[in-house]
PDB file of C-alpha atoms in Angstrom:
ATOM      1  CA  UNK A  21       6.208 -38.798  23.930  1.00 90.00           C
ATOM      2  CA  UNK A  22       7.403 -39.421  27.247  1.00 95.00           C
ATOM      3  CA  UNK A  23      11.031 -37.810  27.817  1.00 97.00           C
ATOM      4  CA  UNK A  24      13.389 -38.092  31.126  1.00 97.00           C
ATOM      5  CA  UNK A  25      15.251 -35.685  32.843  1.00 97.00           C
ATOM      6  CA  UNK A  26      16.970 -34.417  35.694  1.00 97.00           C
ATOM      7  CA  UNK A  27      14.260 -32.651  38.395  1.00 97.00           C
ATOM      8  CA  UNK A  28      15.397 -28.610  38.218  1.00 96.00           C
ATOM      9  CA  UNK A  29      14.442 -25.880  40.967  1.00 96.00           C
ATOM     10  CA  UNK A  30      10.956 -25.124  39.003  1.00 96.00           C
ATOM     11  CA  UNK A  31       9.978 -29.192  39.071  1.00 96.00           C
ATOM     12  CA  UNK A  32       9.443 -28.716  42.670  1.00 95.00           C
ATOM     13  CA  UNK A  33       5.562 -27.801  43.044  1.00 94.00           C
ATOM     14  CA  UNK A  34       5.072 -30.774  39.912  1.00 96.00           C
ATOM     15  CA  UNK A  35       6.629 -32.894  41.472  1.00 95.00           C
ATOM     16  CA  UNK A  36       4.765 -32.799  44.843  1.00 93.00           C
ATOM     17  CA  UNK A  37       1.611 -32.849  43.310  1.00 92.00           C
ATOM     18  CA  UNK A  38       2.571 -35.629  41.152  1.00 93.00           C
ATOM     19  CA  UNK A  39       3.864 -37.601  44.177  1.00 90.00           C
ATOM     20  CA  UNK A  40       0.335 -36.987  46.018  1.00 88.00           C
ATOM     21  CA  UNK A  41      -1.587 -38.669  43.243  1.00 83.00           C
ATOM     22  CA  UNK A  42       0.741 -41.321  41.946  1.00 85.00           C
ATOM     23  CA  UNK A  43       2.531 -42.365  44.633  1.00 73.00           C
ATOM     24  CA  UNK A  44       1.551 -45.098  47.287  1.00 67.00           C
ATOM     25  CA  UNK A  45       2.555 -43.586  50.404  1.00 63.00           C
ATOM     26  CA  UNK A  46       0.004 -42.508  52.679  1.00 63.00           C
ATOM     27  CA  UNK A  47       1.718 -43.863  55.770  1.00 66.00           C
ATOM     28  CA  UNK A  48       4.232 -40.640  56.329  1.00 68.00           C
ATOM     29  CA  UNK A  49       4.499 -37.237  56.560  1.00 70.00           C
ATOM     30  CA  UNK A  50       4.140 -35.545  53.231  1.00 72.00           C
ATOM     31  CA  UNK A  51       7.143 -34.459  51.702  1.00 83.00           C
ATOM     32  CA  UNK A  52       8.067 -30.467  51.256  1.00 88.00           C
ATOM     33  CA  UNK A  53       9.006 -28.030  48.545  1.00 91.00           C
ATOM     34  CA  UNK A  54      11.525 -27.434  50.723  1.00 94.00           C
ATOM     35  CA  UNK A  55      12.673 -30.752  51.060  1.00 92.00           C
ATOM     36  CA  UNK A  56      12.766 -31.622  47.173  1.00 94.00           C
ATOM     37  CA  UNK A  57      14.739 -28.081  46.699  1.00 96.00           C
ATOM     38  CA  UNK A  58      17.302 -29.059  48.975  1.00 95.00           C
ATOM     39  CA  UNK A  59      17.417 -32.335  47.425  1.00 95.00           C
ATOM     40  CA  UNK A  60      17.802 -30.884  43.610  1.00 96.00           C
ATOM     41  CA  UNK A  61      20.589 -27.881  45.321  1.00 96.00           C
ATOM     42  CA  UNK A  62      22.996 -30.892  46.874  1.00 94.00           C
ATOM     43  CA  UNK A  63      22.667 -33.661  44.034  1.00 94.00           C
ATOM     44  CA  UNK A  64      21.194 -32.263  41.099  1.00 95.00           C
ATOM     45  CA  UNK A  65      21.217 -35.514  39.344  1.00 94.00           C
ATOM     46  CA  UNK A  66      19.431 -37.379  41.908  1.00 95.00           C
ATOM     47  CA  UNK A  67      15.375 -36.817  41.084  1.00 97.00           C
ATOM     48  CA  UNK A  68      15.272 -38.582  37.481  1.00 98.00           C
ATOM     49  CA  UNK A  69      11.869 -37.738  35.978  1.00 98.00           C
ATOM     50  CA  UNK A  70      10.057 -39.162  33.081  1.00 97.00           C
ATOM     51  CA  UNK A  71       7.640 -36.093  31.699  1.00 97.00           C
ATOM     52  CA  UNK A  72       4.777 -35.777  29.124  1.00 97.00           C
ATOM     53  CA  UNK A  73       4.278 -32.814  27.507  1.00 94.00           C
ATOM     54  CA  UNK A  74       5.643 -30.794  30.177  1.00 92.00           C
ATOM     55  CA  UNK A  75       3.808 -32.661  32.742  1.00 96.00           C
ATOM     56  CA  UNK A  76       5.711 -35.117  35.408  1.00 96.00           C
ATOM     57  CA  UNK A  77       4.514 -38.839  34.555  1.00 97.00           C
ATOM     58  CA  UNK A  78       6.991 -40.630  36.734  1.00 96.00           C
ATOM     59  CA  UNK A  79       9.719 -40.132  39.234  1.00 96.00           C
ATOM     60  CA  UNK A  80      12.721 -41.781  40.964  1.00 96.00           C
ATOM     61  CA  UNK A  81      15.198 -40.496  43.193  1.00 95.00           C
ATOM     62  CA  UNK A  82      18.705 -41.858  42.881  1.00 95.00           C
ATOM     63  CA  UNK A  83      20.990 -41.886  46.219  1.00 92.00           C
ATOM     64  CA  UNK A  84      24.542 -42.356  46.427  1.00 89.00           C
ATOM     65  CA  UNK A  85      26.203 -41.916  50.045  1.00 87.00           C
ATOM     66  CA  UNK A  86      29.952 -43.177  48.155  1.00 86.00           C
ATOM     67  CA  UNK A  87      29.384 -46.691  49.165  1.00 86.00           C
ATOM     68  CA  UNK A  88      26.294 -47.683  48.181  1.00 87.00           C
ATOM     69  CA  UNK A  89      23.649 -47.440  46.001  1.00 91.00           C
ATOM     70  CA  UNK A  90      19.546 -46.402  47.162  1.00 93.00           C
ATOM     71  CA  UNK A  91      16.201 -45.810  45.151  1.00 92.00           C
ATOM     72  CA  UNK A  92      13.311 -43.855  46.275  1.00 90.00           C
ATOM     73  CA  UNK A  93      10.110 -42.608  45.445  1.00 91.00           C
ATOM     74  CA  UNK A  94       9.790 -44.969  41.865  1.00 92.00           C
ATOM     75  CA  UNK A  95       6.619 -43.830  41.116  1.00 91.00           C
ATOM     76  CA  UNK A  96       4.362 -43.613  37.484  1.00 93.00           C
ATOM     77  CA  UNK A  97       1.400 -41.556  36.784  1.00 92.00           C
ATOM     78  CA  UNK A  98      -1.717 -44.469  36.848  1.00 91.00           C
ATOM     79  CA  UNK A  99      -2.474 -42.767  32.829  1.00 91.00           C
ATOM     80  CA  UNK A 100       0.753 -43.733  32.306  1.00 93.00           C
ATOM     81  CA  UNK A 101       1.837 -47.597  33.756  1.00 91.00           C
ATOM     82  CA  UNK A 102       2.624 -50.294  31.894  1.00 90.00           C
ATOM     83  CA  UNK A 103       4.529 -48.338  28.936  1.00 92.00           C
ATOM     84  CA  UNK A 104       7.907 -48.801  30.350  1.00 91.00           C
ATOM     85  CA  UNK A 105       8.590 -45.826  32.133  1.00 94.00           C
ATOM     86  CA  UNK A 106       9.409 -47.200  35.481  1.00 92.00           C
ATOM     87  CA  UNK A 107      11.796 -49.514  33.886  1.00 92.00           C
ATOM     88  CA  UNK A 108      13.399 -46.911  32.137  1.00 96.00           C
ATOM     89  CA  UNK A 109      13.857 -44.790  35.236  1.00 96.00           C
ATOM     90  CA  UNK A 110      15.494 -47.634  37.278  1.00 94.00           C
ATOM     91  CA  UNK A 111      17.999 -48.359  34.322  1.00 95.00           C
ATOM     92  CA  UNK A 112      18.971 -44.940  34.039  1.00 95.00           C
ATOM     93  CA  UNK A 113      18.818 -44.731  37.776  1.00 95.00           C
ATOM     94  CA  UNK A 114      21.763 -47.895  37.478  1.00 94.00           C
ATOM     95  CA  UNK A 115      23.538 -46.471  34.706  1.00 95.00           C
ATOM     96  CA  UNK A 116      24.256 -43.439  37.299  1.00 93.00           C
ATOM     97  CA  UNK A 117      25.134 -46.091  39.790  1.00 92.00           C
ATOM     98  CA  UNK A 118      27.742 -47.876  37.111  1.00 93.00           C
ATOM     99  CA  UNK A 119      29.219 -44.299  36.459  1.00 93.00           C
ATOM    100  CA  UNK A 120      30.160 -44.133  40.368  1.00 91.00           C
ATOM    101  CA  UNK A 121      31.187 -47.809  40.527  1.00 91.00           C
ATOM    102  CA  UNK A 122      28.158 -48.695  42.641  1.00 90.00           C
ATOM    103  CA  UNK A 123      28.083 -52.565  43.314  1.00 88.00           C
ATOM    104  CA  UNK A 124      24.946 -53.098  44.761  1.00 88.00           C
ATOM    105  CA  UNK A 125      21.427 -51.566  44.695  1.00 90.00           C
ATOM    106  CA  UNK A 126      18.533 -51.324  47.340  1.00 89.00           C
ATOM    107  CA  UNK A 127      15.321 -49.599  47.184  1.00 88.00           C
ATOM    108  CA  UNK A 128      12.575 -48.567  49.478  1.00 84.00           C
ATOM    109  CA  UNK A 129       9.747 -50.657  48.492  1.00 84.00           C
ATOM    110  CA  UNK A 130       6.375 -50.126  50.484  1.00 81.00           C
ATOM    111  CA  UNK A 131       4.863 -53.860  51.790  1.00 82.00           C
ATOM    112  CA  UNK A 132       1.691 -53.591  50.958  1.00 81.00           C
ATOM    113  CA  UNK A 133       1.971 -52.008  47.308  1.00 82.00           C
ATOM    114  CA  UNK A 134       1.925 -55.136  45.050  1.00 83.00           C
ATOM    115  CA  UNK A 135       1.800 -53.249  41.715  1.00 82.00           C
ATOM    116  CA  UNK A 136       5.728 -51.758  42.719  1.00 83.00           C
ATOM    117  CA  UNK A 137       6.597 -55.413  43.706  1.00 87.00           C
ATOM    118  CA  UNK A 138       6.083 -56.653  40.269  1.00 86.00           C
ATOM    119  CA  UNK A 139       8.072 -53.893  39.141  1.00 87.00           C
ATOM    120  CA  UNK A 140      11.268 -53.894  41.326  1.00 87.00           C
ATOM    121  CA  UNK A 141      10.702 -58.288  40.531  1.00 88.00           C
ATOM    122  CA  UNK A 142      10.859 -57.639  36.739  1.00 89.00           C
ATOM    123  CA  UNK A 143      13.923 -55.028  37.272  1.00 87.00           C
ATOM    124  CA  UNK A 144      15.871 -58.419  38.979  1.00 88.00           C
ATOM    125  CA  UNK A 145      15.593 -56.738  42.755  1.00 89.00           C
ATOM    126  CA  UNK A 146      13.970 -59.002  45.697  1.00 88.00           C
ATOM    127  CA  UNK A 147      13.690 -58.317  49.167  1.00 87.00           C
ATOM    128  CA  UNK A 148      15.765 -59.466  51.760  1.00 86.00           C
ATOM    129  CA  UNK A 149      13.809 -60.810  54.629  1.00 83.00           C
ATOM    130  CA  UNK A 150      16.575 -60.354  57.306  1.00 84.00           C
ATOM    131  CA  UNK A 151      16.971 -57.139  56.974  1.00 80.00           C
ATOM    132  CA  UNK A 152      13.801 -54.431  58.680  1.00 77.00           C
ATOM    133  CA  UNK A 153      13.636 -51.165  58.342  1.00 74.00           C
ATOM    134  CA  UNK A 154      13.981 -48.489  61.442  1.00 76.00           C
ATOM    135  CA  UNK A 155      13.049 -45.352  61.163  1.00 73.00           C
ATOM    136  CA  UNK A 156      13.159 -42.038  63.566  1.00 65.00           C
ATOM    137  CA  UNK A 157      11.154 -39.107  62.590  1.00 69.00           C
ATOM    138  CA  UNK A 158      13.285 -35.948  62.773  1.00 73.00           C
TER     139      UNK A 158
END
């Protein structure tokens, strides 16, 4: 039975791996254990994961900069897709975003991944062709 929770400091490793294999992102730098530490240390409700059994089956990070509301990294185990789970993890990614009084929602959706389309479609999001993304390696 699939259960979700808040990422904590020992998720880090988990949740690396489980990016590498279930996530569709080969275009950037891989993440760090660093980098998902420092993420669970300054909002430790912000990496929502779905587990199995101890084992990470889906992700989502939830951002909240006081103004508005982002989504990153949605992303479900291929054993594990079309159960649910990345619908649950975007509602309970909202419900945090009602808590704050978030009004509107974007996520970082990847062009080319046409499975994740169908699931941002289904959760009522659509993308917004005037608007491109810039980004600046640091």
């Amino acid at each position: 039975m699939v259960a979700y929770r808040n990422a904590q400091t020992p998720d880090a490793l988990a949740v690396l791996e489980f990016w590498a294999g279930a996530a569709e992102d080969s275009h950037r730098p891989p993440d760090s254990a660093d980098a998902v530490l420092r993420l669970i240390e300054r909002d430790p409700e912000a990496l929502i994961l779905a587990v199995d059994n101890d084992v990470v089956v889906g992700s989502v990070i939830v951002g909240w900069d006081g103004w508005r509301c982002h989504l990153y990294r949605l992303a479900v185990a291929p054993s594990h897709r079309r159960q649910g789970i990345g619908r649950e993890l975007v509602a309970q990614a909202e419900a945090r975003f009602a808590s704050y009084g978030g009004t509107r929602a974007d996520a970082m959706v990847l062009d080319d991944n046409e499975a994740a389309h169908r699931v941002w479609s289904t959760a009522g999001y659509a993308p917004q062709p005037e608007w491109s993304r810039w980004v600046k390696p640091l």
